[in-house]
Amino acid sequence: MSVTGKLAELGLTIPARSSVGSYVGAVRTGDLVFVSGGGPLKSDGSFVTGKVGLGVSIDEAQEAAKLCALYCLASIQEELGDLDRISRVVKLLGFVNSAPGFVQQHVVMNGASDLLISLFGERGRHARSSVGMSELPMNIAVEVEMIVQVA
């Protein structure tokens, strides 16, 4: 089944993408696509905001990480035209807007990782780093960067 078909089966859609600065959503070099950080854009156009561990629960943060992954896929789709051209998800880097003492950033990032594995199967398994941040742009709860290999 195509990635688009799997998204539909899961009741998910790729959001419209726009940059909030002087950069592009994705850059392709050779067979790799480097994706700019994507935020947790909700269907109403707002973002999931706040500190995880203080006002944002782990479940809400995992959902935010999933939304970030969808936003990254929007950048890839814009660059390639077709998500089925992704041959491998290589790396994720997740930033979690963390309250002091919050140490479960890796659990939060499972929201993004689990989505990618459900969409791409074994090609969706990736290397990953999860880091806590004291602040993120616009007070978003999570931001995710992605590197993918394409055919």
mmCIF file of C-alpha atoms in Angstrom:
data_model
loop_
_atom_site.group_PDB
_atom_site.id
_atom_site.type_symbol
_atom_site.label_atom_id
_atom_site.label_comp_id
_atom_site.label_asym_id
_atom_site.label_seq_id
_atom_site.Cartn_x
_atom_site.Cartn_y
_atom_site.Cartn_z
ATOM 1 C CA MET A 1 0.000 0.000 0.000
ATOM 2 C CA SER A 2 1.223 3.520 -0.774
ATOM 3 C CA VAL A 3 2.209 5.916 2.002
ATOM 4 C CA THR A 4 -0.745 8.103 1.034
ATOM 5 C CA GLY A 5 -3.026 5.076 1.367
ATOM 6 C CA LYS A 6 -1.603 4.245 4.797
ATOM 7 C CA LEU A 7 -2.086 7.844 5.912
ATOM 8 C CA ALA A 8 -5.724 7.707 4.803
ATOM 9 C CA GLU A 9 -6.181 4.365 6.562
ATOM 10 C CA LEU A 10 -4.888 5.975 9.769
ATOM 11 C CA GLY A 11 -7.160 8.998 9.277
ATOM 12 C CA LEU A 12 -4.166 11.327 8.886
ATOM 13 C CA THR A 13 -3.415 14.039 6.352
ATOM 14 C CA ILE A 14 -0.249 15.845 5.355
ATOM 15 C CA PRO A 15 -0.557 19.490 6.456
ATOM 16 C CA ALA A 16 0.091 22.498 4.258
ATOM 17 C CA ARG A 17 3.678 23.626 4.780
ATOM 18 C CA SER A 18 5.059 27.129 5.141
ATOM 19 C CA SER A 19 8.377 28.475 6.407
ATOM 20 C CA VAL A 20 8.495 30.832 9.361
ATOM 21 C CA GLY A 21 11.868 32.280 8.375
ATOM 22 C CA SER A 22 14.540 32.522 5.706
ATOM 23 C CA TYR A 23 14.915 28.847 4.884
ATOM 24 C CA VAL A 24 13.383 26.054 2.824
ATOM 25 C CA GLY A 25 11.576 23.009 4.143
ATOM 26 C CA ALA A 26 13.929 20.459 2.638
ATOM 27 C CA VAL A 27 17.182 20.249 0.701
ATOM 28 C CA ARG A 28 18.116 17.294 -1.464
ATOM 29 C CA THR A 29 21.739 16.384 -2.051
ATOM 30 C CA GLY A 30 22.358 13.157 -3.924
ATOM 31 C CA ASP A 31 20.022 10.518 -2.541
ATOM 32 C CA LEU A 32 19.529 12.243 0.822
ATOM 33 C CA VAL A 33 16.901 14.807 1.803
ATOM 34 C CA PHE A 34 17.606 16.961 4.857
ATOM 35 C CA VAL A 35 14.383 18.276 6.357
ATOM 36 C CA SER A 36 14.182 21.488 8.387
ATOM 37 C CA GLY A 37 12.688 21.313 11.843
ATOM 38 C CA GLY A 38 8.936 20.854 11.745
ATOM 39 C CA GLY A 39 6.600 21.911 14.514
ATOM 40 C CA PRO A 40 3.432 20.298 15.872
ATOM 41 C CA LEU A 41 0.887 21.922 13.544
ATOM 42 C CA LYS A 42 -2.707 21.058 14.456
ATOM 43 C CA SER A 43 -5.519 20.826 11.896
ATOM 44 C CA ASP A 44 -6.878 24.228 12.979
ATOM 45 C CA GLY A 45 -3.560 25.904 12.059
ATOM 46 C CA SER A 46 -2.379 26.393 15.621
ATOM 47 C CA PHE A 47 0.562 24.622 17.275
ATOM 48 C CA VAL A 48 0.815 22.428 20.342
ATOM 49 C CA THR A 49 2.600 24.739 22.770
ATOM 50 C CA GLY A 50 3.983 24.623 26.286
ATOM 51 C CA LYS A 51 6.485 22.748 28.369
ATOM 52 C CA VAL A 52 6.383 18.974 28.530
ATOM 53 C CA GLY A 53 6.176 17.925 32.152
ATOM 54 C CA LEU A 54 4.520 21.212 33.117
ATOM 55 C CA GLY A 55 1.176 21.687 31.391
ATOM 56 C CA VAL A 56 1.838 19.286 28.486
ATOM 57 C CA SER A 57 1.498 15.590 29.305
ATOM 58 C CA ILE A 58 3.631 12.842 27.803
ATOM 59 C CA ASP A 59 0.623 11.624 25.777
ATOM 60 C CA GLU A 60 0.023 15.135 24.413
ATOM 61 C CA ALA A 61 3.731 15.492 23.644
ATOM 62 C CA GLN A 62 3.797 12.158 21.798
ATOM 63 C CA GLU A 63 0.889 13.379 19.681
ATOM 64 C CA ALA A 64 2.821 16.619 19.095
ATOM 65 C CA ALA A 65 5.856 14.601 17.942
ATOM 66 C CA LYS A 66 3.601 12.726 15.511
ATOM 67 C CA LEU A 67 2.320 16.048 14.152
ATOM 68 C CA CYS A 68 5.932 17.174 13.728
ATOM 69 C CA ALA A 69 6.696 14.052 11.685
ATOM 70 C CA LEU A 70 3.676 14.774 9.479
ATOM 71 C CA TYR A 71 4.956 18.320 8.973
ATOM 72 C CA CYS A 72 8.372 16.948 7.978
ATOM 73 C CA LEU A 73 6.645 14.642 5.499
ATOM 74 C CA ALA A 74 4.910 17.724 4.054
ATOM 75 C CA SER A 75 8.346 19.228 3.383
ATOM 76 C CA ILE A 76 9.514 16.019 1.732
ATOM 77 C CA GLN A 77 6.366 15.802 -0.381
ATOM 78 C CA GLU A 78 6.880 19.408 -1.482
ATOM 79 C CA GLU A 79 10.499 18.609 -2.453
ATOM 80 C CA LEU A 80 9.893 15.224 -4.139
ATOM 81 C CA GLY A 81 6.229 15.237 -5.116
ATOM 82 C CA ASP A 82 5.723 11.671 -3.874
ATOM 83 C CA LEU A 83 6.353 10.175 -0.426
ATOM 84 C CA ASP A 84 6.703 6.709 -1.947
ATOM 85 C CA ARG A 85 10.106 7.837 -3.238
ATOM 86 C CA ILE A 86 11.422 7.557 0.328
ATOM 87 C CA SER A 87 13.538 4.411 0.415
ATOM 88 C CA ARG A 88 14.681 4.810 4.033
ATOM 89 C CA VAL A 89 14.104 7.073 7.006
ATOM 90 C CA VAL A 90 17.712 7.577 8.108
ATOM 91 C CA LYS A 91 17.648 9.860 11.155
ATOM 92 C CA LEU A 92 15.353 11.856 13.418
ATOM 93 C CA LEU A 93 16.418 14.607 15.763
ATOM 94 C CA GLY A 94 13.792 15.601 18.291
ATOM 95 C CA PHE A 95 13.768 18.684 20.479
ATOM 96 C CA VAL A 96 11.400 18.649 23.447
ATOM 97 C CA ASN A 97 10.456 21.884 25.238
ATOM 98 C CA SER A 98 11.119 20.427 28.676
ATOM 99 C CA ALA A 99 10.188 21.580 32.144
ATOM 100 C CA PRO A 100 13.063 21.480 34.643
ATOM 101 C CA GLY A 101 13.622 17.893 35.728
ATOM 102 C CA PHE A 102 11.742 16.329 32.787
ATOM 103 C CA VAL A 103 13.879 13.435 31.502
ATOM 104 C CA GLN A 104 11.585 11.403 29.219
ATOM 105 C CA GLN A 105 12.354 13.097 25.893
ATOM 106 C CA HIS A 106 12.992 9.680 24.337
ATOM 107 C CA VAL A 107 9.463 8.577 25.277
ATOM 108 C CA VAL A 108 7.998 11.728 23.705
ATOM 109 C CA MET A 109 9.838 11.040 20.440
ATOM 110 C CA ASN A 110 8.258 7.608 20.162
ATOM 111 C CA GLY A 111 5.216 9.477 18.806
ATOM 112 C CA ALA A 112 7.163 10.421 15.675
ATOM 113 C CA SER A 113 9.087 7.147 15.418
ATOM 114 C CA ASP A 114 6.024 4.941 15.767
ATOM 115 C CA LEU A 115 4.215 6.879 13.030
ATOM 116 C CA LEU A 116 7.117 6.529 10.595
ATOM 117 C CA ILE A 117 7.422 2.801 11.254
ATOM 118 C CA SER A 118 3.676 2.358 10.727
ATOM 119 C CA LEU A 119 3.882 4.245 7.404
ATOM 120 C CA PHE A 120 7.137 2.811 6.011
ATOM 121 C CA GLY A 121 7.582 -0.513 7.803
ATOM 122 C CA GLU A 122 11.218 -1.595 8.076
ATOM 123 C CA ARG A 123 12.299 1.332 5.857
ATOM 124 C CA GLY A 124 10.911 3.597 8.570
ATOM 125 C CA ARG A 125 13.252 2.312 11.306
ATOM 126 C CA HIS A 126 15.824 5.027 11.920
ATOM 127 C CA ALA A 127 18.594 6.368 14.100
ATOM 128 C CA ARG A 128 17.340 9.010 16.528
ATOM 129 C CA SER A 129 18.420 11.577 19.074
ATOM 130 C CA SER A 130 16.051 13.169 21.592
ATOM 131 C CA VAL A 131 17.094 16.263 23.505
ATOM 132 C CA GLY A 132 15.473 18.496 26.080
ATOM 133 C CA MET A 133 15.438 22.225 25.448
ATOM 134 C CA SER A 134 14.682 25.094 27.807
ATOM 135 C CA GLU A 135 12.795 26.945 25.036
ATOM 136 C CA LEU A 136 11.656 26.341 21.466
ATOM 137 C CA PRO A 137 10.467 28.859 18.842
ATOM 138 C CA MET A 138 6.924 30.154 19.439
ATOM 139 C CA ASN A 139 6.834 28.039 22.616
ATOM 140 C CA ILE A 140 6.090 24.890 20.569
ATOM 141 C CA ALA A 141 6.183 21.720 22.651
ATOM 142 C CA VAL A 142 8.243 19.603 20.214
ATOM 143 C CA GLU A 143 10.276 20.104 17.034
ATOM 144 C CA VAL A 144 11.572 17.324 14.772
ATOM 145 C CA GLU A 145 14.209 17.242 12.031
ATOM 146 C CA MET A 146 14.502 14.348 9.613
ATOM 147 C CA ILE A 147 16.944 12.893 7.098
ATOM 148 C CA VAL A 148 15.625 10.445 4.512
ATOM 149 C CA GLN A 149 17.136 8.509 1.643
ATOM 150 C CA VAL A 150 15.258 8.617 -1.645
ATOM 151 C CA ALA A 151 15.166 6.547 -4.785
#
